[in-house]
Amino acid sequence: MPLVNFGSILGFAAELAERDQAFYRSLAENPRLAEKAALFGRLAADEKKNRELLLRTRRENVTEMILEPVEGFRREPFVGERGEVGALTLPAALALARHGEEKAAAFHAQAAAKLSALPEVARALRNLAKRHQARLAELA
Amino acid sequence: MAVPVLKDYIGGEWVASLGTAAGEVRCPATGELIASVPLGTAADVDRAVKAAREAFWEWRSTPPLSRARYLFRMKEVFEEHFEEIARVLTREQGKALDESRGEVRRLIENVEHATGVTTMLTGYGLEDIAKDIDCQAERQPVGVFAAIAPYNFPAMVPWWFLPYAIVSGNTFLLKPSEQVPMTQARIFELLDEEVMLPPGVVNLVNGAREVVNGILEHPDIAGVSFVGSTPTARHVYARCGATGKRVQALGGAKNCVVVLPDAVLDKALPSLITSFFGCSGQRCLSGSILVPVGAAYQPLKEKFLAASRALRVGDGLDESNQMGPLVSAAHRARVLGYIEKGLAEGAELCLDGRDCRVAGYPGGFWVGPTVFDRVTPAMTLAREEVFGPVVSLMPVPDLAAAIELVNTRGFANAACLYTQSGPAVREFKYRAKPSMVGINLGIAAPMSFFPFGGAGHSMFGDLKAHGREIFQFFTDAKVVITRWL
């Protein structure tokens, strides 16, 4: 599905954050992954904050002067299938999480470029891209 | 399922209208009936004005900072309910959800700007204007003000006036458009439930022509703010003059967007598309006439047509769409009538939006992007406000001819210029009559802290909406000259 404007990009970003929050929460609650429960719990909490930040960014930065069409940007490359997580081993869970973080980092970096006309929005998206990138080391 | 029947908000209570007639509110994307709106009478206006008058003195003597605190609360409430308000707006008006969000943002910006009342309303004084005589100028609230709002910006336009009127110490009556009354109904519910202004400070009366005339003729209304078509703006201005009211009446537009050969077309194109097709062309700042200068014509026409064809038209609530429907079946018929007239008068139809269909929405009021070329200054398309996604291409040889075209439309609301030339920009902003000028942007929309309004047939009155001068509209300058004997 194409991401054609400011609202659809920020809405998709918030949707990704919500999805990641649920994913990390399910990992945190999985007894097989207890060794990393604190890490997964923190990442779930961070995603909740990220979603709130994205919704606030969308609310506070929308302006009719620059609601211009966006071209060449789609959701599909950034949506990963995660499937059933209950049976995952810790290495598999960490690999799956890293894969999601790589996609999220790429999405936020590209979204920042697409919305470069809105500096505050672009900055927020770039910061999120950095945060997702930084998580790769934690999830190694 | 029964549709909701809207009520009036008078003296802090939701009350049934005294009018017996009703209008239909239809979702423009589906054609579905979503509410019934009472078409009130002058008696409803009178009832609201009485409540506003009763509230006036106590509210007027409330310290400005205390009045501003209600506005701070409004901001919080509107932020909390931001998405909900935007969705109500899109459902009843049709515009894309992002456009509705932008509109709610503008509403909030007006609330934010109005909280500066303690700075904006301060007076000035001078000692010893004559021997032992001092002089002080103060700004005082006037009484009951009313606003009559249009259908294209149901959330924002009433709030170009309401927050400034009440924070200045006046009380207020709003008549929303009978075509899109649900957004303000929801906003007034929030004011009632969560802001809790003293009863009578803000009032809402639903209706159409009878309510408008009830407002214009009411002897206890001190001033009227109007936004709508030019013929109605003219009527409002004349009646307010006759009845001794303050008035600011903002009318229609015929905005030219001039593109010089040195414009960076690829960068300009997205904002050009938004200018002409944003809100489906139903805004007084929309581009209507696209004016390529000299060699700009061919590349601009090709690129503009390609981008126009690529626009996704559909339900504004679906964020994969970029342009929504027109507000009503009647307005759709009106816009289609202009397209027919363009053809009949000999303009060349390059992109035809008449047969626009959206899968799954057979009842929607759709008109797709439409582009005419070879429009001449005498044609109807070049002279009248279409208020739809219809573009008239009118190439001219040079900047002087472009400015001539801009200045002979009668309307003088907005005009935009795309160029990299500083001298051209200076010439354009110096000579163009429209009051709102955009340079390398397609929608010259002043934010709440700058004045909004046009010239020529686009505005009747002198003090414009929001900006600094709005505080003058809502207050009287009282001068006190003092000598102690």
mmCIF file with all atom_site columns, C-alpha atoms in Angstrom, chain A residues 1-2 4-9 11 56 58-71, chain B residues 79 82-83 98-99 101-102 105-106 153 270-271 273-274 283 311-312 319-322 443 445 447:
data_model
loop_
_atom_site.group_PDB
_atom_site.id
_atom_site.type_symbol
_atom_site.label_atom_id
_atom_site.label_alt_id
_atom_site.label_comp_id
_atom_site.label_asym_id
_atom_site.label_entity_id
_atom_site.label_seq_id
_atom_site.pdbx_PDB_ins_code
_atom_site.Cartn_x
_atom_site.Cartn_y
_atom_site.Cartn_z
_atom_site.occupancy
_atom_site.B_iso_or_equiv
_atom_site.pdbx_formal_charge
_atom_site.auth_seq_id
_atom_site.auth_comp_id
_atom_site.auth_asym_id
_atom_site.auth_atom_id
_atom_site.pdbx_PDB_model_num
ATOM 1  C CA . MET A 1 1   ? 0.000   0.000  0.000  1.00 0.00 ? 1   MET A CA 1
ATOM 2  C CA . PRO A 1 2   ? 1.476   3.398  -0.920 1.00 0.00 ? 2   PRO A CA 1
ATOM 3  C CA . VAL A 1 4   ? 1.122   9.086  -0.086 1.00 0.00 ? 4   VAL A CA 1
ATOM 4  C CA . ASN A 1 5   ? 1.191   11.888 2.421  1.00 0.00 ? 5   ASN A CA 1
ATOM 5  C CA . PHE A 1 6   ? 2.275   13.145 5.827  1.00 0.00 ? 6   PHE A CA 1
ATOM 6  C CA . GLY A 1 7   ? -0.582  11.495 7.715  1.00 0.00 ? 7   GLY A CA 1
ATOM 7  C CA . SER A 1 8   ? -0.215  8.084  6.151  1.00 0.00 ? 8   SER A CA 1
ATOM 8  C CA . ILE A 1 9   ? 3.542   8.016  6.883  1.00 0.00 ? 9   ILE A CA 1
ATOM 9  C CA . GLY A 1 11  ? 0.144   6.788  10.920 1.00 0.00 ? 11  GLY A CA 1
ATOM 10 C CA . ARG A 1 56  ? 2.093   13.984 19.007 1.00 0.00 ? 56  ARG A CA 1
ATOM 11 C CA . ARG A 1 58  ? 1.617   14.114 13.659 1.00 0.00 ? 58  ARG A CA 1
ATOM 12 C CA . ARG A 1 59  ? -0.810  16.244 15.651 1.00 0.00 ? 59  ARG A CA 1
ATOM 13 C CA . GLU A 1 60  ? 1.480   19.199 16.199 1.00 0.00 ? 60  GLU A CA 1
ATOM 14 C CA . ASN A 1 61  ? 3.204   19.435 12.836 1.00 0.00 ? 61  ASN A CA 1
ATOM 15 C CA . VAL A 1 62  ? 0.439   19.034 10.322 1.00 0.00 ? 62  VAL A CA 1
ATOM 16 C CA . THR A 1 63  ? -0.008  22.206 8.340  1.00 0.00 ? 63  THR A CA 1
ATOM 17 C CA . GLU A 1 64  ? -2.139  22.786 5.273  1.00 0.00 ? 64  GLU A CA 1
ATOM 18 C CA . MET A 1 65  ? 0.585   24.792 3.552  1.00 0.00 ? 65  MET A CA 1
ATOM 19 C CA . ILE A 1 66  ? 2.810   21.782 3.031  1.00 0.00 ? 66  ILE A CA 1
ATOM 20 C CA . LEU A 1 67  ? 0.446   18.849 2.725  1.00 0.00 ? 67  LEU A CA 1
ATOM 21 C CA . GLU A 1 68  ? 2.086   17.834 -0.489 1.00 0.00 ? 68  GLU A CA 1
ATOM 22 C CA . PRO A 1 69  ? 1.789   14.433 -2.154 1.00 0.00 ? 69  PRO A CA 1
ATOM 23 C CA . VAL A 1 70  ? 4.568   11.947 -1.426 1.00 0.00 ? 70  VAL A CA 1
ATOM 24 C CA . GLU A 1 71  ? 5.726   9.587  -4.154 1.00 0.00 ? 71  GLU A CA 1
ATOM 25 C CA . GLU B 2 79  ? -5.282  18.297 21.789 1.00 0.00 ? 79  GLU B CA 1
ATOM 26 C CA . PHE B 2 82  ? -7.656  16.094 18.128 1.00 0.00 ? 82  PHE B CA 1
ATOM 27 C CA . GLU B 2 83  ? -8.060  12.934 16.092 1.00 0.00 ? 83  GLU B CA 1
ATOM 28 C CA . ASP B 2 98  ? -4.611  15.026 6.803  1.00 0.00 ? 98  ASP B CA 1
ATOM 29 C CA . GLU B 2 99  ? -6.391  18.159 5.624  1.00 0.00 ? 99  GLU B CA 1
ATOM 30 C CA . ARG B 2 101 ? -5.911  17.422 10.934 1.00 0.00 ? 101 ARG B CA 1
ATOM 31 C CA . GLY B 2 102 ? -4.305  20.526 9.450  1.00 0.00 ? 102 GLY B CA 1
ATOM 32 C CA . ARG B 2 105 ? -4.237  22.372 14.104 1.00 0.00 ? 105 ARG B CA 1
ATOM 33 C CA . ARG B 2 106 ? -5.144  25.835 12.776 1.00 0.00 ? 106 ARG B CA 1
ATOM 34 C CA . PHE B 2 153 ? -13.513 24.762 6.955  1.00 0.00 ? 153 PHE B CA 1
ATOM 35 C CA . PRO B 2 270 ? 3.878   18.932 -5.249 1.00 0.00 ? 270 PRO B CA 1
ATOM 36 C CA . SER B 2 271 ? 2.839   22.302 -3.831 1.00 0.00 ? 271 SER B CA 1
ATOM 37 C CA . ILE B 2 273 ? -0.884  20.115 -7.010 1.00 0.00 ? 273 ILE B CA 1
ATOM 38 C CA . THR B 2 274 ? -1.848  20.796 -3.389 1.00 0.00 ? 274 THR B CA 1
ATOM 39 C CA . ARG B 2 283 ? -10.953 26.800 -0.247 1.00 0.00 ? 283 ARG B CA 1
ATOM 40 C CA . LEU B 2 311 ? -3.794  11.860 -7.702 1.00 0.00 ? 311 LEU B CA 1
ATOM 41 C CA . ARG B 2 312 ? -5.720  9.263  -5.724 1.00 0.00 ? 312 ARG B CA 1
ATOM 42 C CA . GLU B 2 319 ? -5.309  7.670  4.260  1.00 0.00 ? 319 GLU B CA 1
ATOM 43 C CA . SER B 2 320 ? -4.197  6.161  0.992  1.00 0.00 ? 320 SER B CA 1
ATOM 44 C CA . ASN B 2 321 ? -6.309  8.805  -0.747 1.00 0.00 ? 321 ASN B CA 1
ATOM 45 C CA . GLN B 2 322 ? -5.115  12.330 -1.505 1.00 0.00 ? 322 GLN B CA 1
ATOM 46 C CA . ILE B 2 443 ? -1.272  28.125 -0.483 1.00 0.00 ? 443 ILE B CA 1
ATOM 47 C CA . ALA B 2 445 ? -2.290  30.824 4.293  1.00 0.00 ? 445 ALA B CA 1
ATOM 48 C CA . MET B 2 447 ? -1.061  31.608 10.444 1.00 0.00 ? 447 MET B CA 1
#
